Short mmCIF file of N, CA and C and ligand atoms in Angstrom, two decimals:
data_model
loop_
_atom_site.label_atom_id
_atom_site.label_comp_id
_atom_site.label_asym_id
_atom_site.label_seq_id
_atom_site.Cartn_x
_atom_site.Cartn_y
_atom_site.Cartn_z
N MET L 1 11.69 10.83 -18.97
CA MET L 1 11.32 10.96 -17.55
C MET L 1 10.91 12.41 -17.24
N MET L 2 9.82 12.56 -16.54
CA MET L 2 9.29 13.88 -16.14
C MET L 2 10.22 14.57 -15.14
N THR L 3 10.54 15.80 -15.38
CA THR L 3 11.25 16.57 -14.36
C THR L 3 10.22 17.18 -13.41
N ASP L 4 10.70 17.64 -12.26
CA ASP L 4 9.81 18.30 -11.30
C ASP L 4 9.15 19.52 -11.95
N ARG L 5 9.93 20.26 -12.71
CA ARG L 5 9.39 21.47 -13.38
C ARG L 5 8.27 21.09 -14.34
N GLU L 6 8.48 20.01 -15.07
CA GLU L 6 7.45 19.57 -16.03
C GLU L 6 6.17 19.14 -15.32
N LEU L 7 6.34 18.44 -14.19
CA LEU L 7 5.16 17.99 -13.43
C LEU L 7 4.42 19.21 -12.85
N LEU L 8 5.17 20.19 -12.38
CA LEU L 8 4.56 21.42 -11.87
C LEU L 8 3.85 22.17 -12.99
N ASP L 9 4.42 22.14 -14.19
CA ASP L 9 3.76 22.78 -15.36
C ASP L 9 2.43 22.11 -15.67
N LYS L 10 2.39 20.78 -15.55
CA LYS L 10 1.12 20.05 -15.77
C LYS L 10 0.08 20.47 -14.73
N ALA L 11 0.53 20.62 -13.49
CA ALA L 11 -0.39 21.06 -12.43
C ALA L 11 -0.90 22.47 -12.73
N LYS L 12 -0.03 23.31 -13.25
CA LYS L 12 -0.41 24.69 -13.59
C LYS L 12 -1.44 24.71 -14.72
N GLU L 13 -1.29 23.80 -15.67
CA GLU L 13 -2.29 23.70 -16.76
C GLU L 13 -3.66 23.35 -16.19
N ALA L 14 -3.68 22.39 -15.28
CA ALA L 14 -4.95 21.96 -14.67
C ALA L 14 -5.54 23.07 -13.81
N TRP L 15 -4.67 23.88 -13.23
CA TRP L 15 -5.10 25.01 -12.37
C TRP L 15 -6.08 25.91 -13.11
N LYS L 16 -5.87 26.06 -14.41
CA LYS L 16 -6.73 26.93 -15.24
C LYS L 16 -8.18 26.45 -15.25
N TYR L 17 -8.39 25.17 -15.01
CA TYR L 17 -9.74 24.61 -15.08
C TYR L 17 -10.43 24.56 -13.73
N ALA L 18 -9.78 25.05 -12.68
CA ALA L 18 -10.38 25.02 -11.35
C ALA L 18 -11.73 25.75 -11.40
N TYR L 19 -12.71 25.15 -10.69
CA TYR L 19 -14.04 25.75 -10.61
C TYR L 19 -14.20 26.27 -9.18
N THR L 20 -13.97 27.57 -9.02
CA THR L 20 -13.87 28.13 -7.66
C THR L 20 -14.63 29.45 -7.52
N PRO L 21 -15.94 29.45 -7.87
CA PRO L 21 -16.68 30.70 -7.76
C PRO L 21 -16.86 31.17 -6.31
N TYR L 22 -16.71 30.25 -5.34
CA TYR L 22 -16.98 30.60 -3.95
C TYR L 22 -15.73 31.06 -3.22
N SER L 23 -14.70 30.25 -3.26
CA SER L 23 -13.48 30.64 -2.53
C SER L 23 -12.55 31.50 -3.38
N LYS L 24 -12.66 31.40 -4.69
CA LYS L 24 -11.71 32.05 -5.61
C LYS L 24 -10.27 31.60 -5.33
N PHE L 25 -10.15 30.44 -4.71
CA PHE L 25 -8.82 29.88 -4.41
C PHE L 25 -8.64 28.66 -5.31
N SER L 26 -7.97 28.87 -6.43
CA SER L 26 -7.80 27.79 -7.39
C SER L 26 -6.55 26.98 -7.09
N VAL L 27 -6.68 25.67 -7.30
CA VAL L 27 -5.56 24.75 -7.05
C VAL L 27 -5.45 23.80 -8.24
N GLY L 28 -4.24 23.49 -8.63
CA GLY L 28 -3.99 22.50 -9.68
C GLY L 28 -3.08 21.42 -9.14
N ALA L 29 -3.26 20.20 -9.62
CA ALA L 29 -2.44 19.09 -9.16
C ALA L 29 -2.09 18.18 -10.33
N ALA L 30 -0.95 17.52 -10.23
CA ALA L 30 -0.57 16.52 -11.23
C ALA L 30 0.15 15.40 -10.51
N ILE L 31 -0.31 14.17 -10.75
CA ILE L 31 0.30 13.02 -10.07
C ILE L 31 1.00 12.14 -11.10
N LEU L 32 2.22 11.76 -10.75
CA LEU L 32 3.06 10.96 -11.64
C LEU L 32 3.06 9.51 -11.18
N THR L 33 2.77 8.59 -12.11
CA THR L 33 2.77 7.17 -11.77
C THR L 33 4.16 6.57 -12.00
N LYS L 34 4.37 5.39 -11.43
CA LYS L 34 5.68 4.72 -11.61
C LYS L 34 5.96 4.43 -13.06
N SER L 35 4.90 4.23 -13.85
CA SER L 35 5.11 3.93 -15.27
C SER L 35 5.34 5.20 -16.09
N GLY L 36 5.25 6.37 -15.46
CA GLY L 36 5.56 7.62 -16.16
C GLY L 36 4.34 8.38 -16.66
N ALA L 37 3.14 7.85 -16.38
CA ALA L 37 1.92 8.57 -16.79
C ALA L 37 1.62 9.69 -15.81
N VAL L 38 0.94 10.71 -16.30
CA VAL L 38 0.56 11.86 -15.46
C VAL L 38 -0.94 12.07 -15.53
N TYR L 39 -1.57 12.24 -14.38
CA TYR L 39 -3.00 12.56 -14.29
C TYR L 39 -3.12 13.89 -13.56
N THR L 40 -3.97 14.77 -14.09
CA THR L 40 -4.09 16.10 -13.50
C THR L 40 -5.44 16.27 -12.82
N GLY L 41 -5.53 17.28 -11.97
CA GLY L 41 -6.80 17.60 -11.32
C GLY L 41 -6.84 19.06 -10.92
N CYS L 42 -8.05 19.56 -10.73
CA CYS L 42 -8.24 20.91 -10.19
C CYS L 42 -9.33 20.82 -9.14
N ASN L 43 -9.44 21.84 -8.29
CA ASN L 43 -10.54 21.79 -7.33
C ASN L 43 -11.86 22.13 -8.01
N VAL L 44 -12.90 21.45 -7.57
CA VAL L 44 -14.24 21.62 -8.13
C VAL L 44 -15.18 21.91 -6.96
N GLU L 45 -15.64 23.16 -6.90
CA GLU L 45 -16.48 23.59 -5.77
C GLU L 45 -17.96 23.37 -6.05
N ASN L 46 -18.74 23.53 -4.98
CA ASN L 46 -20.18 23.35 -5.10
C ASN L 46 -20.89 24.36 -4.20
N SER L 47 -22.10 24.75 -4.56
CA SER L 47 -22.84 25.71 -3.73
C SER L 47 -23.17 25.11 -2.37
N SER L 48 -23.20 23.79 -2.28
CA SER L 48 -23.22 23.13 -0.98
C SER L 48 -21.75 22.87 -0.64
N PHE L 49 -21.14 23.82 0.07
CA PHE L 49 -19.68 23.94 0.13
C PHE L 49 -18.93 22.66 0.47
N GLY L 50 -19.53 21.86 1.37
CA GLY L 50 -18.85 20.65 1.83
C GLY L 50 -18.67 19.60 0.75
N LEU L 51 -19.33 19.78 -0.35
CA LEU L 51 -19.21 18.80 -1.44
C LEU L 51 -18.04 19.10 -2.36
N THR L 52 -17.37 20.20 -2.11
CA THR L 52 -16.18 20.57 -2.89
C THR L 52 -15.15 19.45 -2.88
N CYS L 53 -14.51 19.22 -4.01
CA CYS L 53 -13.42 18.24 -4.05
C CYS L 53 -12.10 18.94 -4.37
N CYS L 54 -11.09 18.64 -3.59
CA CYS L 54 -9.77 19.23 -3.78
C CYS L 54 -9.10 18.71 -5.05
N ALA L 55 -8.20 19.52 -5.58
CA ALA L 55 -7.45 19.19 -6.79
C ALA L 55 -6.68 17.88 -6.66
N GLU L 56 -6.11 17.66 -5.48
CA GLU L 56 -5.27 16.48 -5.28
C GLU L 56 -6.10 15.20 -5.39
N ARG L 57 -7.29 15.22 -4.78
CA ARG L 57 -8.13 14.02 -4.82
C ARG L 57 -8.69 13.79 -6.21
N VAL L 58 -9.00 14.87 -6.92
CA VAL L 58 -9.47 14.71 -8.30
C VAL L 58 -8.38 14.01 -9.12
N ALA L 59 -7.15 14.46 -8.99
CA ALA L 59 -6.04 13.86 -9.77
C ALA L 59 -5.84 12.40 -9.39
N LEU L 60 -5.82 12.12 -8.08
CA LEU L 60 -5.59 10.74 -7.62
C LEU L 60 -6.74 9.83 -8.05
N PHE L 61 -7.96 10.29 -7.90
CA PHE L 61 -9.11 9.43 -8.24
C PHE L 61 -9.21 9.21 -9.75
N LYS L 62 -8.85 10.22 -10.52
CA LYS L 62 -8.81 9.99 -11.97
C LYS L 62 -7.84 8.84 -12.29
N ALA L 63 -6.69 8.88 -11.66
CA ALA L 63 -5.67 7.86 -11.92
C ALA L 63 -6.13 6.48 -11.45
N VAL L 64 -6.61 6.41 -10.22
CA VAL L 64 -7.04 5.12 -9.66
C VAL L 64 -8.18 4.54 -10.49
N SER L 65 -9.07 5.40 -10.94
CA SER L 65 -10.24 4.92 -11.69
C SER L 65 -9.87 4.48 -13.09
N GLU L 66 -8.63 4.74 -13.48
CA GLU L 66 -8.16 4.23 -14.78
C GLU L 66 -7.16 3.10 -14.60
N GLY L 67 -7.12 2.56 -13.39
CA GLY L 67 -6.32 1.35 -13.16
C GLY L 67 -4.95 1.58 -12.59
N GLU L 68 -4.58 2.82 -12.31
CA GLU L 68 -3.26 3.09 -11.74
C GLU L 68 -3.26 2.78 -10.25
N ARG L 69 -2.16 2.22 -9.76
CA ARG L 69 -2.06 1.94 -8.33
C ARG L 69 -0.71 2.35 -7.73
N ASP L 70 0.24 2.70 -8.57
CA ASP L 70 1.59 2.99 -8.07
C ASP L 70 2.01 4.41 -8.43
N PHE L 71 2.32 5.18 -7.40
CA PHE L 71 2.57 6.60 -7.61
C PHE L 71 3.92 7.04 -7.05
N LEU L 72 4.54 7.98 -7.76
CA LEU L 72 5.85 8.48 -7.37
C LEU L 72 5.80 9.87 -6.77
N LYS L 73 5.07 10.75 -7.44
CA LYS L 73 5.18 12.16 -7.08
C LYS L 73 3.89 12.91 -7.36
N LEU L 74 3.60 13.90 -6.53
CA LEU L 74 2.43 14.75 -6.71
C LEU L 74 2.89 16.21 -6.70
N ALA L 75 2.50 16.95 -7.73
CA ALA L 75 2.78 18.40 -7.78
C ALA L 75 1.50 19.15 -7.50
N VAL L 76 1.58 20.19 -6.68
CA VAL L 76 0.42 21.01 -6.34
C VAL L 76 0.78 22.48 -6.52
N VAL L 77 -0.09 23.21 -7.19
CA VAL L 77 0.16 24.65 -7.36
C VAL L 77 -1.08 25.46 -7.04
N GLY L 78 -0.85 26.67 -6.56
CA GLY L 78 -1.91 27.63 -6.32
C GLY L 78 -1.65 28.87 -7.15
N GLN L 79 -2.21 29.97 -6.69
CA GLN L 79 -1.96 31.26 -7.34
C GLN L 79 -0.45 31.50 -7.41
N GLU L 80 -0.03 32.28 -8.36
CA GLU L 80 1.40 32.61 -8.51
C GLU L 80 2.05 32.88 -7.14
N ASN L 81 3.16 32.24 -6.90
CA ASN L 81 3.94 32.48 -5.68
C ASN L 81 3.23 32.08 -4.38
N THR L 82 2.20 31.27 -4.51
CA THR L 82 1.52 30.79 -3.31
C THR L 82 1.71 29.29 -3.23
N SER L 83 2.49 28.82 -2.29
CA SER L 83 2.68 27.37 -2.21
C SER L 83 1.43 26.75 -1.60
N VAL L 84 1.05 25.59 -2.10
CA VAL L 84 -0.10 24.87 -1.56
C VAL L 84 0.33 23.45 -1.27
N LEU L 85 -0.04 22.97 -0.10
CA LEU L 85 0.19 21.57 0.24
C LEU L 85 -1.16 20.92 0.50
N PRO L 86 -1.26 19.62 0.28
CA PRO L 86 -2.54 18.93 0.44
C PRO L 86 -3.13 19.12 1.84
N CYS L 87 -4.46 19.26 1.90
CA CYS L 87 -5.15 19.36 3.19
C CYS L 87 -5.06 18.02 3.92
N GLY L 88 -5.47 17.99 5.15
CA GLY L 88 -5.38 16.76 5.94
C GLY L 88 -6.14 15.60 5.34
N ALA L 89 -7.33 15.89 4.82
CA ALA L 89 -8.14 14.81 4.22
C ALA L 89 -7.42 14.22 3.01
N CYS L 90 -6.85 15.06 2.17
CA CYS L 90 -6.13 14.56 0.99
C CYS L 90 -4.88 13.78 1.38
N ARG L 91 -4.23 14.19 2.45
CA ARG L 91 -3.05 13.44 2.92
C ARG L 91 -3.44 12.01 3.27
N GLN L 92 -4.56 11.86 3.95
CA GLN L 92 -5.02 10.51 4.32
C GLN L 92 -5.39 9.71 3.07
N VAL L 93 -6.03 10.34 2.10
CA VAL L 93 -6.43 9.64 0.87
C VAL L 93 -5.18 9.21 0.09
N LEU L 94 -4.17 10.08 0.06
CA LEU L 94 -2.91 9.73 -0.61
C LEU L 94 -2.23 8.57 0.11
N PHE L 95 -2.31 8.57 1.44
CA PHE L 95 -1.68 7.54 2.27
C PHE L 95 -2.19 6.14 1.93
N GLU L 96 -3.45 6.07 1.53
CA GLU L 96 -4.06 4.78 1.16
C GLU L 96 -3.31 4.12 0.01
N PHE L 97 -2.95 4.92 -0.98
CA PHE L 97 -2.35 4.35 -2.20
C PHE L 97 -0.85 4.57 -2.29
N ALA L 98 -0.38 5.64 -1.66
CA ALA L 98 1.00 6.04 -1.91
C ALA L 98 1.68 6.58 -0.65
N PRO L 99 1.85 5.71 0.37
CA PRO L 99 2.46 6.20 1.62
C PRO L 99 3.87 6.75 1.43
N ASP L 100 4.52 6.36 0.34
CA ASP L 100 5.90 6.82 0.12
C ASP L 100 6.00 7.93 -0.93
N ILE L 101 4.87 8.53 -1.28
CA ILE L 101 4.90 9.53 -2.35
C ILE L 101 5.62 10.81 -1.90
N THR L 102 6.21 11.49 -2.88
CA THR L 102 6.83 12.80 -2.67
C THR L 102 5.87 13.87 -3.17
N ILE L 103 5.80 14.97 -2.44
CA ILE L 103 4.89 16.07 -2.80
C ILE L 103 5.72 17.31 -3.05
N ILE L 104 5.52 17.90 -4.22
CA ILE L 104 6.28 19.12 -4.54
C ILE L 104 5.33 20.28 -4.79
N THR L 105 5.81 21.47 -4.44
CA THR L 105 5.06 22.69 -4.70
C THR L 105 6.06 23.81 -5.00
N LEU L 106 5.53 24.95 -5.40
CA LEU L 106 6.39 26.09 -5.73
C LEU L 106 6.23 27.16 -4.67
N GLN L 107 7.36 27.67 -4.20
CA GLN L 107 7.32 28.80 -3.29
C GLN L 107 8.26 29.86 -3.84
N ASN L 108 7.68 30.98 -4.28
CA ASN L 108 8.47 32.03 -4.95
C ASN L 108 9.34 31.45 -6.06
N ASN L 109 8.71 30.60 -6.84
CA ASN L 109 9.34 29.96 -8.00
C ASN L 109 10.46 28.98 -7.66
N ARG L 110 10.59 28.65 -6.38
CA ARG L 110 11.54 27.60 -5.97
C ARG L 110 10.75 26.35 -5.63
N ILE L 111 11.31 25.20 -6.02
CA ILE L 111 10.63 23.93 -5.74
C ILE L 111 10.87 23.52 -4.29
N LYS L 112 9.75 23.28 -3.58
CA LYS L 112 9.83 22.75 -2.22
C LYS L 112 9.34 21.30 -2.27
N SER L 113 10.05 20.40 -1.62
CA SER L 113 9.75 18.99 -1.70
C SER L 113 9.52 18.41 -0.30
N TYR L 114 8.50 17.57 -0.17
CA TYR L 114 8.15 16.95 1.11
C TYR L 114 7.84 15.47 0.87
N SER L 115 8.03 14.66 1.88
CA SER L 115 7.52 13.29 1.79
C SER L 115 6.15 13.29 2.47
N LEU L 116 5.25 12.40 1.99
CA LEU L 116 3.95 12.29 2.66
C LEU L 116 4.16 11.89 4.12
N LYS L 117 5.19 11.07 4.35
CA LYS L 117 5.50 10.63 5.73
C LYS L 117 5.72 11.80 6.67
N GLU L 118 6.35 12.88 6.16
CA GLU L 118 6.56 14.03 7.07
C GLU L 118 5.30 14.88 7.21
N LEU L 119 4.46 14.90 6.15
CA LEU L 119 3.22 15.68 6.22
C LEU L 119 2.13 14.95 7.00
N LEU L 120 2.22 13.61 7.01
CA LEU L 120 1.22 12.77 7.72
C LEU L 120 1.96 11.61 8.38
N PRO L 121 2.54 11.85 9.56
CA PRO L 121 3.40 10.83 10.18
C PRO L 121 2.68 9.54 10.55
N GLU L 122 1.45 9.61 10.97
CA GLU L 122 0.76 8.39 11.42
C GLU L 122 -0.60 8.28 10.73
N GLY L 123 -0.56 7.99 9.45
CA GLY L 123 -1.81 7.87 8.70
C GLY L 123 -2.63 6.69 9.20
N PHE L 124 -3.92 6.76 8.96
CA PHE L 124 -4.80 5.68 9.42
C PHE L 124 -4.76 4.51 8.45
N GLU L 125 -4.62 3.32 9.01
CA GLU L 125 -4.65 2.10 8.21
C GLU L 125 -5.47 1.07 8.97
N LEU L 126 -6.40 0.42 8.31
CA LEU L 126 -7.18 -0.62 8.97
C LEU L 126 -6.27 -1.76 9.37
N GLN L 127 -6.44 -2.28 10.58
CA GLN L 127 -5.65 -3.42 11.02
C GLN L 127 -5.88 -4.59 10.07
N GLY L 128 -4.79 -5.23 9.72
CA GLY L 128 -4.91 -6.45 8.94
C GLY L 128 -5.20 -6.24 7.46
N LYS L 129 -5.21 -4.99 7.03
CA LYS L 129 -5.44 -4.74 5.60
C LYS L 129 -4.27 -5.31 4.80
N ARG L 130 -4.58 -6.13 3.82
CA ARG L 130 -3.51 -6.77 3.06
C ARG L 130 -3.16 -5.93 1.85
N LYS L 131 -1.86 -5.87 1.58
CA LYS L 131 -1.36 -5.08 0.47
C LYS L 131 -2.03 -5.48 -0.83
N LYS L 132 -2.30 -6.79 -0.95
CA LYS L 132 -2.84 -7.25 -2.23
C LYS L 132 -4.26 -6.76 -2.47
N ASP L 133 -4.92 -6.28 -1.40
CA ASP L 133 -6.26 -5.70 -1.57
C ASP L 133 -6.22 -4.45 -2.45
N LYS L 134 -5.03 -3.84 -2.55
CA LYS L 134 -4.91 -2.65 -3.38
C LYS L 134 -4.81 -2.98 -4.86
N ARG L 135 -4.51 -4.24 -5.16
CA ARG L 135 -4.35 -4.62 -6.57
C ARG L 135 -5.71 -4.64 -7.25
N ILE L 136 -5.66 -4.64 -8.56
CA ILE L 136 -6.89 -4.74 -9.34
C ILE L 136 -7.19 -6.21 -9.56
N ARG L 137 -8.42 -6.57 -9.30
CA ARG L 137 -8.78 -7.99 -9.45
C ARG L 137 -9.09 -8.31 -10.91
N1 THU R 201 -8.21 23.07 -1.87
C1 THU R 201 -7.57 22.22 -2.72
O1 THU R 201 -8.01 21.98 -3.85
N2 THU R 201 -6.42 21.63 -2.30
C2 THU R 201 -5.79 21.93 -1.11
O2 THU R 201 -4.76 21.37 -0.81
C3 THU R 201 -6.37 22.94 -0.22
C4 THU R 201 -7.78 23.31 -0.51
C5 THU R 201 -9.38 23.80 -2.36
C6 THU R 201 -10.69 23.46 -1.74
C7 THU R 201 -11.47 24.71 -1.98
O3 THU R 201 -12.02 24.69 -3.29
C8 THU R 201 -10.44 25.82 -1.95
O4 THU R 201 -9.19 25.17 -2.14
C9 THU R 201 -10.41 26.62 -0.68
O5 THU R 201 -10.37 25.81 0.43
#
């Protein structure tokens, strides 16, 4: 079983691959599935700035695109001693697949833990959306 430290280490590894020539603000993420698999992501910027994709969404979309649907925990790291939490857009995207996910980050080398519910209390959900729609057909 992955410890929080190990998941944060995976996020730190991905952080090295961040493509951030514009903001110079690199972010790494690692998402843990219920089955114990880990998918990592980094932010990928673009000269058309709005096309930038955050590290958290890269990690989540990598996982979803490989058939994962059940998630336990997301680790996010920034520059040394800089805690990073998912932006509002990423919170909503996480809410789609993992409304009960836990989000961890490092602050001065201490682990800080949040529930997505506290970071996004009233996420958007289409009326009548059935849980089974999330399954793979
Ligand atoms: N960014 C992330 O990757 N995740 C966050 O939670 C916050 C923002 C990226 C987007 C952009 O490349 C840079 O950080 C500065 O906004």
